[in-house]
Short mmCIF file of C-alpha atoms in Angstrom, two decimals:
data_model
loop_
_atom_site.label_atom_id
_atom_site.label_comp_id
_atom_site.label_asym_id
_atom_site.label_seq_id
_atom_site.Cartn_x
_atom_site.Cartn_y
_atom_site.Cartn_z
CA MET D 120 -5.08 12.65 -22.25
CA ILE D 121 -3.21 9.70 -21.18
CA ALA D 122 -3.26 7.17 -24.04
CA ASN D 123 -3.45 3.90 -21.83
CA ASP D 124 -2.59 2.47 -18.34
CA ALA D 125 1.08 1.39 -19.37
CA GLU D 126 1.77 4.92 -20.57
CA LYS D 127 0.38 6.34 -17.29
CA PHE D 128 2.64 4.21 -15.14
CA LYS D 129 5.67 5.25 -17.00
CA LYS D 130 4.71 8.80 -16.57
CA VAL D 131 4.05 8.44 -12.76
CA ILE D 132 7.48 6.83 -12.37
CA SER D 133 9.19 9.57 -14.49
CA HIS D 134 7.22 12.22 -12.32
CA ALA D 135 8.16 10.81 -9.17
CA LYS D 136 11.95 11.30 -9.93
CA GLU D 137 11.45 14.68 -11.47
CA TYR D 138 9.44 16.19 -8.70
CA GLY D 139 11.74 14.80 -5.78
CA TYR D 140 9.48 11.90 -4.68
CA ILE D 141 11.54 8.84 -5.46
CA PHE D 142 15.05 8.14 -6.64
CA GLN D 143 16.90 4.99 -7.48
CA SER D 144 18.95 3.88 -4.40
CA SER D 145 22.81 4.51 -5.09
CA GLU D 146 21.90 5.98 -8.72
CA ILE D 147 25.41 7.29 -9.02
CA TYR D 148 26.79 3.65 -8.94
CA ASP D 149 24.21 2.52 -11.59
CA GLY D 150 21.58 1.73 -8.80
CA LEU D 151 20.58 -1.09 -6.60
CA SER D 152 17.78 -3.34 -8.00
CA ALA D 153 14.56 -2.99 -6.28
CA VAL D 154 15.84 -0.53 -3.68
CA TYR D 155 14.67 3.08 -3.71
CA ASP D 156 15.31 6.33 -1.88
CA TYR D 157 12.43 8.69 -0.97
CA GLY D 158 13.22 12.20 -1.89
CA PRO D 159 12.20 15.53 -0.08
CA TYR D 160 8.44 15.21 -1.22
CA GLY D 161 8.29 11.54 -1.17
CA ALA D 162 9.68 11.50 2.51
CA LEU D 163 6.74 13.84 3.50
CA LEU D 164 4.02 12.01 1.77
CA LYS D 165 5.22 8.78 3.20
CA ASN D 166 5.13 10.24 6.68
CA ASN D 167 1.73 11.72 6.05
CA ILE D 168 0.47 8.25 5.05
CA LYS D 169 2.11 6.77 8.29
CA GLU D 170 0.46 9.43 10.47
CA TYR D 171 -2.83 8.95 8.89
CA TRP D 172 -2.72 5.08 9.56
CA TRP D 173 -1.15 5.59 13.17
CA LYS D 174 -3.82 8.04 14.31
CA ALA D 175 -6.72 6.04 12.63
CA MET D 176 -5.43 2.79 14.39
CA VAL D 177 -3.83 3.92 17.67
CA GLN D 178 -4.91 7.25 18.50
CA MET D 179 -8.70 6.65 17.71
CA HIS D 180 -8.81 3.37 19.62
CA GLU D 181 -8.71 2.99 23.45
CA ASN D 182 -7.67 -0.52 23.07
CA ILE D 183 -4.90 -0.48 20.66
CA VAL D 184 -1.20 0.47 21.63
CA GLY D 185 1.98 1.02 19.67
CA LEU D 186 5.27 -0.83 19.57
CA ASP D 187 8.53 -0.30 17.77
CA SER D 188 10.43 -3.82 17.77
CA ALA D 189 13.99 -4.29 16.57
CA ILE D 190 14.89 -5.32 13.14
CA LEU D 191 17.33 -7.93 14.27
CA MET D 192 15.64 -10.66 16.38
CA HIS D 193 16.85 -14.10 17.89
CA PRO D 194 17.16 -16.41 15.04
CA THR D 195 14.78 -19.06 16.85
CA THR D 196 11.88 -16.30 16.23
CA TRP D 197 11.97 -17.41 12.58
CA LYS D 198 12.06 -21.21 13.20
CA ALA D 199 9.16 -20.93 15.40
CA SER D 200 7.32 -18.72 12.88
CA GLY D 201 7.93 -21.15 10.06
CA HIS D 202 9.73 -18.76 8.10
CA VAL D 203 13.11 -20.73 7.90
CA ASP D 204 11.28 -23.73 6.37
CA ALA D 205 8.24 -22.31 4.52
CA PHE D 206 9.08 -18.72 3.70
CA SER D 207 9.51 -19.07 -0.05
CA ASP D 208 8.15 -18.45 -3.66
CA PRO D 209 7.57 -20.80 -6.45
CA LEU D 210 9.92 -19.42 -9.07
CA ILE D 211 10.20 -20.43 -12.93
CA ASP D 212 12.84 -19.32 -15.61
CA ASN D 213 12.37 -18.60 -19.30
CA LYS D 214 15.40 -20.44 -20.90
CA ASP D 215 15.39 -17.84 -23.80
CA SER D 216 15.06 -14.61 -22.08
CA LYS D 217 16.89 -15.75 -18.90
CA LYS D 218 14.12 -13.87 -16.89
CA ARG D 219 12.74 -15.39 -13.66
CA TYR D 220 9.00 -15.25 -12.85
CA ARG D 221 6.81 -16.22 -9.82
CA ALA D 222 4.84 -19.25 -11.18
CA ASP D 223 1.75 -18.53 -9.21
CA VAL D 224 1.71 -14.82 -10.42
CA LEU D 225 1.95 -16.08 -14.14
CA ILE D 226 -1.13 -18.26 -13.61
CA GLU D 227 -3.03 -15.64 -11.66
CA GLU D 228 -2.40 -13.34 -14.52
CA PHE D 229 -3.68 -15.82 -16.98
CA LEU D 230 -6.91 -16.14 -14.94
CA ALA D 231 -7.32 -12.41 -14.91
CA LYS D 232 -7.09 -12.36 -18.53
CA GLN D 233 -9.86 -14.73 -18.79
CA ASP D 234 -12.13 -12.33 -16.77
CA GLU D 235 -11.20 -9.67 -19.10
CA LYS D 236 -12.39 -11.72 -21.90
CA ILE D 237 -15.81 -12.29 -20.26
CA ASP D 238 -16.13 -8.64 -19.53
CA LYS D 239 -15.34 -7.80 -23.11
CA GLU D 240 -18.15 -10.04 -24.36
CA VAL D 241 -20.47 -8.49 -21.89
CA GLU D 242 -19.47 -4.89 -23.00
CA LYS D 243 -20.00 -5.87 -26.81
CA ALA D 244 -23.35 -7.47 -26.06
CA LYS D 245 -24.41 -4.15 -24.19
CA LYS D 246 -23.83 -2.11 -27.35
CA ARG D 247 -26.01 -4.46 -29.50
CA PHE D 248 -28.93 -5.14 -27.39
CA GLU D 249 -31.50 -2.79 -25.66
CA ASN D 250 -32.77 -3.79 -22.09
CA PHE D 251 -29.61 -5.89 -21.78
CA ASP D 252 -29.85 -8.41 -18.98
CA GLU D 253 -26.06 -8.89 -17.88
CA THR D 254 -26.90 -11.81 -15.37
CA MET D 255 -28.95 -13.70 -18.12
CA PHE D 256 -26.16 -13.08 -20.70
CA ARG D 257 -23.33 -14.41 -18.44
CA THR D 258 -25.25 -17.69 -17.64
CA THR D 259 -26.49 -18.52 -21.18
CA ASN D 260 -24.06 -17.00 -23.70
CA GLY D 261 -22.17 -19.91 -25.15
CA ARG D 262 -18.87 -17.87 -25.77
CA VAL D 263 -18.86 -16.66 -22.15
CA LEU D 264 -19.70 -19.89 -20.71
CA GLU D 265 -16.89 -21.54 -22.74
CA ILE D 266 -14.29 -18.94 -21.23
CA ALA D 267 -15.80 -19.29 -17.80
CA ALA D 268 -15.59 -23.13 -17.70
CA LYS D 269 -11.89 -23.04 -18.98
CA ARG D 270 -10.99 -20.46 -16.32
CA GLU D 271 -12.73 -22.58 -13.46
CA ALA D 272 -11.00 -25.62 -14.52
CA VAL D 273 -7.53 -23.92 -14.42
CA HIS D 274 -8.46 -22.17 -11.17
CA THR D 275 -9.30 -25.45 -9.44
CA ARG D 276 -6.19 -27.07 -10.70
CA PHE D 277 -4.08 -24.00 -9.45
CA VAL D 278 -5.78 -23.92 -5.95
CA LYS D 279 -5.06 -27.59 -5.48
CA ALA D 280 -1.48 -27.38 -6.61
CA LEU D 281 -0.72 -24.52 -4.10
CA ASN D 282 -2.34 -26.23 -1.33
CA ASP D 283 -0.40 -29.51 -2.15
CA ASN D 284 2.73 -27.30 -2.79
CA ASN D 285 2.76 -29.44 -6.10
CA LEU D 286 5.62 -27.54 -8.24
CA ASP D 287 5.30 -29.96 -11.10
CA GLU D 288 1.53 -29.22 -11.29
CA LEU D 289 2.25 -25.51 -11.39
CA LYS D 290 4.56 -25.89 -14.19
CA GLN D 291 2.16 -28.20 -16.08
CA ILE D 292 -0.61 -25.58 -15.74
CA ILE D 293 1.75 -22.96 -17.33
CA ILE D 294 2.41 -25.30 -20.25
CA ASP D 295 -1.25 -26.33 -20.60
CA CYS D 296 -2.31 -22.64 -20.60
CA GLU D 297 0.27 -21.79 -23.30
CA ILE D 298 1.64 -18.97 -21.03
CA VAL D 299 4.47 -17.35 -22.75
CA ASP D 300 7.47 -15.21 -21.50
CA PRO D 301 6.46 -11.47 -22.07
CA ILE D 302 10.02 -10.70 -23.21
CA SER D 303 11.02 -13.69 -25.56
CA GLY D 304 7.56 -14.71 -26.43
CA THR D 305 8.59 -18.26 -25.92
CA ARG D 306 7.23 -21.18 -23.69
CA ASN D 307 10.64 -22.58 -22.99
CA TRP D 308 10.28 -22.84 -19.37
CA THR D 309 12.33 -24.50 -16.57
CA ASP D 310 11.06 -26.57 -13.75
CA VAL D 311 9.43 -24.56 -10.87
CA ARG D 312 11.46 -24.61 -7.60
CA GLN D 313 11.05 -22.83 -4.06
CA PHE D 314 13.32 -19.85 -3.25
CA ASN D 315 13.51 -18.76 0.39
CA LEU D 316 13.17 -14.89 0.69
CA MET D 317 15.04 -14.05 3.95
CA PHE D 318 18.14 -12.12 4.12
CA SER D 319 20.73 -13.53 6.58
CA THR D 320 23.71 -11.87 8.04
CA SER D 321 26.34 -12.77 10.81
CA PHE D 322 25.92 -11.58 14.51
CA GLY D 323 29.13 -10.79 16.63
CA ALA D 324 32.76 -11.34 15.73
CA ALA D 325 32.50 -14.81 14.55
CA SER D 326 30.80 -15.69 11.32
CA ASP D 327 30.18 -19.48 11.85
CA SER D 328 26.62 -20.94 11.37
CA SER D 329 25.73 -20.59 15.00
CA ASP D 330 25.73 -16.69 14.80
CA VAL D 331 23.31 -16.39 11.57
CA VAL D 332 20.66 -14.05 12.14
CA TYR D 333 18.01 -12.64 9.77
CA LEU D 334 16.82 -9.35 8.60
CA ARG D 335 13.13 -9.72 9.65
CA PRO D 336 10.90 -10.54 6.59
CA GLU D 337 7.87 -9.14 8.35
CA THR D 338 7.10 -6.95 11.47
CA ALA D 339 4.52 -9.08 12.98
CA GLN D 340 6.65 -11.54 14.95
CA GLY D 341 8.19 -8.51 16.88
CA ILE D 342 4.64 -7.97 18.18
CA PHE D 343 3.88 -11.78 18.98
CA VAL D 344 7.12 -12.11 20.98
CA ASN D 345 6.34 -8.80 22.98
CA PHE D 346 2.71 -9.86 23.62
CA LEU D 347 3.20 -10.37 27.42
CA ASN D 348 5.38 -7.31 27.79
CA VAL D 349 2.86 -5.04 26.05
CA GLN D 350 -0.17 -6.57 27.75
CA LYS D 351 1.19 -6.24 31.42
CA THR D 352 2.61 -2.93 31.17
CA THR D 353 -0.35 -1.34 29.32
CA ARG D 354 -2.93 -3.41 31.51
CA GLN D 355 -4.83 -4.11 28.27
CA LYS D 356 -7.81 -6.44 28.38
CA ILE D 357 -8.89 -8.85 25.52
CA PRO D 358 -9.70 -7.76 23.01
CA PHE D 359 -6.85 -5.51 22.21
CA GLY D 360 -4.47 -4.63 19.54
CA ILE D 361 -0.72 -3.90 19.08
CA ALA D 362 0.25 -1.78 16.27
CA GLN D 363 3.57 -1.12 14.59
CA ILE D 364 5.34 0.71 11.61
CA GLY D 365 8.60 -0.71 10.52
CA LYS D 366 10.93 -2.05 7.73
CA ALA D 367 11.12 -5.36 6.65
CA PHE D 368 13.45 -7.19 4.13
CA ARG D 369 12.75 -9.78 1.49
CA ASN D 370 15.22 -11.24 -1.25
CA GLU D 371 12.68 -10.85 -3.93
CA ILE D 372 14.05 -12.54 -6.97
CA VAL D 373 11.11 -11.20 -9.02
CA ALA D 374 11.14 -7.43 -7.99
CA ARG D 375 9.38 -5.18 -10.67
CA GLN D 376 6.61 -2.61 -11.07
CA PHE D 377 8.79 0.30 -9.52
CA ILE D 378 8.04 0.41 -5.66
CA PHE D 379 5.25 -2.07 -5.71
CA ARG D 380 7.65 -5.06 -4.86
CA MET D 381 10.94 -4.04 -3.36
CA ARG D 382 13.71 -5.87 -1.21
CA GLU D 383 13.41 -3.17 1.61
CA PHE D 384 10.07 -1.93 2.35
CA GLU D 385 7.92 -0.60 5.24
CA GLN D 386 5.01 -2.11 6.75
CA MET D 387 2.14 -0.86 8.82
CA GLU D 388 0.66 -3.67 10.87
CA MET D 389 -1.80 -4.33 13.68
CA GLN D 390 -2.23 -7.53 15.38
CA PHE D 391 -5.66 -7.73 17.30
CA PHE D 392 -5.84 -10.27 20.01
CA VAL D 393 -9.17 -11.85 20.70
CA ARG D 394 -10.89 -14.84 22.43
CA PRO D 395 -10.77 -18.18 20.73
CA GLY D 396 -14.01 -18.41 18.78
CA GLU D 397 -14.54 -14.70 18.32
CA GLU D 398 -11.87 -14.11 15.67
CA MET D 399 -14.25 -14.33 12.87
CA ASN D 400 -16.56 -11.55 14.22
CA TYR D 401 -13.42 -9.37 14.31
CA TYR D 402 -12.02 -10.51 11.06
CA ASN D 403 -15.33 -9.13 9.50
CA TYR D 404 -15.02 -5.99 11.49
CA TRP D 405 -11.55 -5.25 10.47
CA LYS D 406 -12.30 -5.93 6.81
CA LYS D 407 -15.22 -3.28 6.87
CA THR D 408 -12.93 -0.98 8.98
CA ARG D 409 -9.96 -0.98 6.87
CA MET D 410 -12.02 -0.58 3.71
CA LEU D 411 -13.50 2.60 5.07
CA TRP D 412 -10.03 3.95 6.01
CA HIS D 413 -9.18 3.69 2.31
CA ARG D 414 -12.42 5.18 1.18
CA ALA D 415 -12.11 8.10 3.57
CA LEU D 416 -9.38 9.47 1.34
CA GLY D 417 -11.89 10.04 -1.42
CA THR D 418 -10.57 6.91 -3.33
CA ASP D 419 -13.42 6.02 -5.76
CA ALA D 420 -15.01 2.50 -4.88
CA SER D 421 -14.24 1.15 -8.40
CA MET D 422 -10.66 1.46 -7.64
CA LEU D 423 -10.83 -0.83 -4.67
CA GLN D 424 -12.00 -4.47 -4.08
CA PHE D 425 -11.80 -7.34 -1.66
CA HIS D 426 -9.96 -10.57 -2.99
CA ASP D 427 -10.34 -13.72 -1.08
CA HIS D 428 -7.01 -15.90 -1.02
CA ASP D 429 -7.01 -19.05 -3.03
CA LYS D 430 -4.40 -20.67 -0.72
CA VAL D 431 -4.61 -19.61 2.85
CA ALA D 432 -1.30 -19.38 4.73
CA HIS D 433 -0.36 -22.20 7.18
CA TYR D 434 -0.93 -19.96 10.23
CA ALA D 435 -4.52 -18.61 9.03
CA ASN D 436 -8.17 -19.76 8.90
CA ALA D 437 -9.34 -16.90 6.71
CA ALA D 438 -7.67 -14.38 4.66
CA VAL D 439 -8.56 -11.51 2.14
CA ASP D 440 -6.88 -8.74 0.43
CA ILE D 441 -7.96 -5.20 -0.32
CA GLU D 442 -6.79 -4.66 -3.83
CA PHE D 443 -6.18 -1.40 -5.52
CA LYS D 444 -6.48 -0.95 -9.22
CA PHE D 445 -2.82 0.03 -10.27
CA PRO D 446 -2.11 0.85 -13.90
CA PHE D 447 -0.98 -2.99 -14.16
CA GLY D 448 -4.21 -4.31 -12.73
CA PHE D 449 -5.78 -5.02 -9.39
CA LYS D 450 -3.05 -5.90 -6.91
CA GLU D 451 -2.75 -6.33 -2.99
CA LEU D 452 -2.58 -3.27 -1.04
CA GLU D 453 -3.46 -4.59 2.30
CA GLY D 454 -4.22 -7.97 3.81
CA ILE D 455 -6.57 -9.00 6.73
CA HIS D 456 -5.88 -12.42 8.22
CA SER D 457 -7.24 -14.59 10.73
CA ARG D 458 -4.09 -16.03 12.14
CA THR D 459 -5.66 -18.26 14.69
CA ASN D 460 -3.49 -18.72 17.70
CA PHE D 461 -0.65 -20.25 15.61
CA ASP D 462 2.17 -17.63 16.27
CA LEU D 463 1.72 -17.37 20.17
CA SER D 464 1.53 -21.24 20.08
CA ARG D 465 4.59 -21.69 18.23
CA HIS D 466 6.51 -19.18 20.48
CA THR D 467 5.35 -20.70 23.47
CA GLU D 468 6.63 -24.03 22.19
CA PHE D 469 10.11 -22.82 21.09
CA SER D 470 10.76 -20.47 24.01
CA GLY D 471 9.31 -22.57 26.86
CA LYS D 472 7.28 -19.42 28.02
CA LYS D 473 3.70 -19.45 28.34
CA LEU D 474 2.25 -16.62 26.15
CA GLN D 475 -1.29 -16.84 27.61
CA TYR D 476 -3.80 -14.32 28.84
CA PHE D 477 -5.82 -14.99 32.07
CA ASP D 478 -9.40 -13.87 31.25
CA PRO D 479 -11.06 -12.63 34.58
CA GLU D 480 -14.49 -12.88 33.04
CA LEU D 481 -14.04 -16.60 32.07
CA ASN D 482 -11.83 -17.22 34.87
CA GLU D 483 -9.42 -19.09 32.62
CA ASN D 484 -6.14 -18.85 30.78
CA TYR D 485 -5.99 -19.44 27.18
CA ILE D 486 -3.60 -18.39 24.06
CA PRO D 487 -5.62 -15.65 22.22
CA TYR D 488 -6.56 -15.77 18.48
CA VAL D 489 -5.24 -13.02 16.36
CA VAL D 490 -6.73 -10.95 13.41
CA GLU D 491 -4.04 -9.15 11.57
CA THR D 492 -4.32 -5.99 9.25
CA SER D 493 -1.20 -5.43 7.20
CA ILE D 494 -0.68 -2.76 4.70
CA GLY D 495 2.52 -1.96 2.77
CA CYS D 496 3.29 1.73 3.17
CA ASP D 497 5.29 1.85 0.06
CA ARG D 498 2.41 0.22 -1.98
CA MET D 499 -0.01 2.88 -0.31
CA PHE D 500 2.38 5.53 -1.51
CA LEU D 501 2.36 4.03 -5.15
CA ALA D 502 -1.45 3.87 -4.98
CA MET D 503 -1.75 7.47 -4.09
CA MET D 504 0.59 8.56 -6.87
CA CYS D 505 -1.19 6.41 -9.26
CA ASN D 506 -4.73 7.70 -8.36
CA ALA D 507 -3.50 11.33 -8.09
CA TYR D 508 -1.52 11.79 -11.39
CA ASP D 509 -3.49 13.55 -13.95
CA GLU D 510 -3.11 15.65 -17.14
CA GLU D 511 -5.61 17.99 -18.56
CA GLY D 512 -5.75 20.70 -21.18
CA VAL D 513 -5.61 24.25 -20.08
CA GLY D 514 -6.01 26.54 -23.03
CA GLU D 515 -3.40 25.37 -25.36
CA GLU D 516 -1.11 23.81 -22.85
CA THR D 517 -1.29 20.55 -20.82
CA ARG D 518 -1.30 20.75 -16.94
CA VAL D 519 0.04 18.09 -15.08
CA VAL D 520 -1.43 17.85 -11.63
CA LEU D 521 -1.10 15.47 -8.61
CA ARG D 522 -4.56 15.42 -6.96
CA LEU D 523 -3.41 13.93 -3.77
CA PRO D 524 -5.78 14.09 -0.71
CA ALA D 525 -4.95 17.41 1.15
CA ILE D 526 -4.21 15.47 4.50
CA LEU D 527 -1.54 13.53 2.77
CA ALA D 528 -0.05 16.09 0.40
CA PRO D 529 3.67 16.79 1.29
CA ILE D 530 3.36 20.47 0.94
CA LYS D 531 0.02 21.93 2.29
CA VAL D 532 0.24 25.50 1.30
CA ALA D 533 2.85 27.52 -0.95
CA VAL D 534 3.41 31.21 -0.20
CA LEU D 535 4.26 33.10 -3.29
CA PRO D 536 4.94 36.83 -3.63
CA LEU D 537 3.92 37.87 -7.17
CA ILE D 538 7.19 39.72 -7.78
CA LYS D 539 10.51 39.83 -5.97
CA LYS D 540 10.27 43.47 -5.03
CA ASP D 541 8.22 46.39 -3.65
CA GLY D 542 8.09 44.67 -0.31
CA LEU D 543 6.17 41.63 -1.41
CA PRO D 544 8.69 39.07 -0.43
CA GLU D 545 8.88 40.43 3.05
CA LYS D 546 5.14 40.37 3.50
CA ALA D 547 4.99 36.78 2.06
CA MET D 548 7.79 35.65 4.35
CA GLU D 549 5.70 37.02 7.32
CA ILE D 550 2.76 34.79 6.38
CA PHE D 551 5.07 31.86 5.70
CA ASN D 552 6.44 32.25 9.19
CA THR D 553 2.90 32.22 10.70
CA LEU D 554 1.71 29.19 8.84
CA LYS D 555 4.75 27.11 9.26
CA PHE D 556 4.03 26.27 12.94
CA ASN D 557 0.92 24.26 11.82
CA HIS D 558 1.64 23.18 8.38
CA GLN D 559 4.56 22.06 5.97
CA CYS D 560 4.84 25.23 3.77
CA TYR D 561 6.73 26.27 0.67
CA TYR D 562 8.09 29.60 -0.21
CA GLU D 563 9.49 30.66 -3.63
CA GLU D 564 9.95 33.90 -5.65
CA LYS D 565 11.56 32.49 -8.79
CA ASP D 566 9.92 32.45 -12.24
CA SER D 567 6.44 33.87 -13.13
CA ILE D 568 3.46 33.17 -10.83
CA GLY D 569 1.90 30.95 -13.60
CA LYS D 570 5.09 28.73 -13.61
CA ARG D 571 5.12 28.50 -9.93
CA TYR D 572 1.38 27.54 -9.96
CA ARG D 573 2.17 24.77 -12.38
CA ARG D 574 5.21 23.65 -10.08
CA MET D 575 2.84 23.41 -7.17
CA ASP D 576 0.21 21.56 -9.17
CA ALA D 577 2.89 18.85 -9.92
CA ILE D 578 4.11 18.51 -6.56
CA GLY D 579 0.53 18.17 -5.18
CA THR D 580 0.47 21.25 -3.22
CA PRO D 581 -3.53 21.79 -2.53
CA TYR D 582 -3.37 25.61 -1.80
CA CYS D 583 -1.21 28.57 -2.93
CA ILE D 584 -1.25 31.92 -1.18
CA THR D 585 -0.29 34.82 -3.39
CA VAL D 586 1.01 38.23 -2.14
CA ASP D 587 0.50 41.02 -4.56
CA HIS D 588 0.28 44.82 -4.37
CA GLN D 589 -3.25 44.93 -2.95
CA THR D 590 -1.97 42.86 -0.15
CA LEU D 591 0.11 45.86 1.03
CA GLU D 592 -3.05 48.06 0.75
CA ASP D 593 -5.69 46.14 2.45
CA ASN D 594 -4.09 43.13 4.13
CA THR D 595 -5.78 40.55 1.93
CA VAL D 596 -4.17 37.78 -0.24
CA THR D 597 -5.25 35.26 -3.04
CA ILE D 598 -5.66 31.64 -2.25
CA ARG D 599 -5.85 29.43 -5.14
CA GLU D 600 -7.34 25.79 -5.22
CA ARG D 601 -5.09 23.13 -6.69
CA ASP D 602 -7.87 20.84 -8.46
CA SER D 603 -10.31 23.54 -9.66
CA MET D 604 -7.59 26.39 -10.02
CA GLN D 605 -10.29 28.84 -8.68
CA GLN D 606 -8.98 31.76 -6.67
CA GLU D 607 -10.54 33.73 -3.87
CA ARG D 608 -9.49 36.95 -2.00
CA ILE D 609 -9.22 36.46 1.69
CA ALA D 610 -7.92 38.49 4.70
CA ILE D 611 -4.47 37.69 6.02
CA ALA D 612 -5.87 37.40 9.44
CA ASP D 613 -8.20 34.37 8.11
CA VAL D 614 -5.36 32.57 6.18
CA LEU D 615 -4.50 30.12 9.00
CA GLN D 616 -8.10 29.19 10.05
CA ILE D 617 -9.06 28.70 6.40
CA VAL D 618 -6.08 26.46 5.49
CA ASN D 619 -6.49 24.53 8.78
CA ALA D 620 -10.10 23.69 7.91
CA LYS D 621 -9.10 22.53 4.26
CA VAL D 622 -6.20 20.35 5.31
CA ASP D 623 -7.03 19.02 8.62
CA ILE D 624 -6.65 15.31 9.26
CA ASN D 625 -9.05 15.28 12.30
CA THR D 626 -11.94 15.96 9.49
CA VAL D 627 -11.18 12.68 7.90
CA LEU D 628 -10.57 10.88 11.27
CA LYS D 629 -14.06 12.18 12.49
CA GLN D 630 -15.63 10.36 9.35
CA LEU D 631 -14.02 7.15 10.41
CA ALA D 632 -15.32 7.61 13.98
CA ASP D 633 -18.71 8.28 12.79
#
């Protein structure tokens, strides 16, 4: 019932505000660009996402422990990590619209459009020919070969320009591909230049340059500088991991697409320390493991894909993204990186402290290699909202429903008295008070039961318990399932057990363990 992806994205954004998921920060003062607040249901959903990640990452692994490092760190941390000198984006302006864009993203979007053109040619051919051989068509059709050759030529130039940090070549690619500004429709571009993304502030009473500190642009460095503290106090042996959930800050000039790219965001990261030479085995292990984590939520395989990096970061020898199909295309949801021993080596160099591990099996000291998994909590939140939002016809009306996974839903069960009298509210409150010790529940008396069902559907509540007059006679209630709208009569004594079984996070965690 939704016309297109662009329309769906607008509806998701509107729905998020209307139903208390996300608000524009400082909205009464006209807002702060690319900064958002999580409302009552948004805070619950976000916490549930973090709980699912933490339990799957830390609780389910005997060799992964947690950390909560400070946002403010010694400024030399960021010199050692390379952020002071190299943490920047290549930006380009359109002189007519006055809008600013990431040059690499403009080119990546152009390449994606070439892939879409090829896919359209394939789909047209499928309709024309029986016994269609797609592989043969892609390798012999003149039109497809022409588009593919153009794409490959641009891609080759693009990768080389990124690796060489050739800003002039990035601009030339944009010009040669005739990439236009989506606002003005013109190709009147400025030169490409680098822009550092770190926020800085002053530390202490003075404000001279020696007191400059940064709001951390990533949480990983807090893990690296605490490597020895954590390893010694938890007595972990290689291989082991350190996990952390925390805020990070980036002065994104090109911040758009709602909460997909923000200036203040939350990361869920794990750094896994391994023997040198074994990093690729664990890199492949975590690729598989993290994809299973996403799929365990019921996300269709067609909505997720791996995307290898065209340009590997200065600290890595391998990098891949798990991308989710947002309404605006496949975009990065999580990154898995083999970071080598770059970070620990650099902090050893800049601090003078040996960040080494003594391996009793090898009887030698070495600086461990690191495999990182890093997922944006806010992006995961947006992916779940986009995947869950649905509209369907029910009779003559349209039902809006958030088909959130039950383990992530902000409200697990709503308890609703059919009417506000005859002792029904009191009985409903008894049930509410029983369930609230185990689950986030909701109680409401206002409006007709049909309107309350629709509101719970829109919030994403998987189950509703309705207390009616029959309840007073035989101690039974109606349980309604969100997605199917089917209702079943059950005994009050069985409510907690039934709800537990339907929304238990351990059911999903056991799938991952198996």
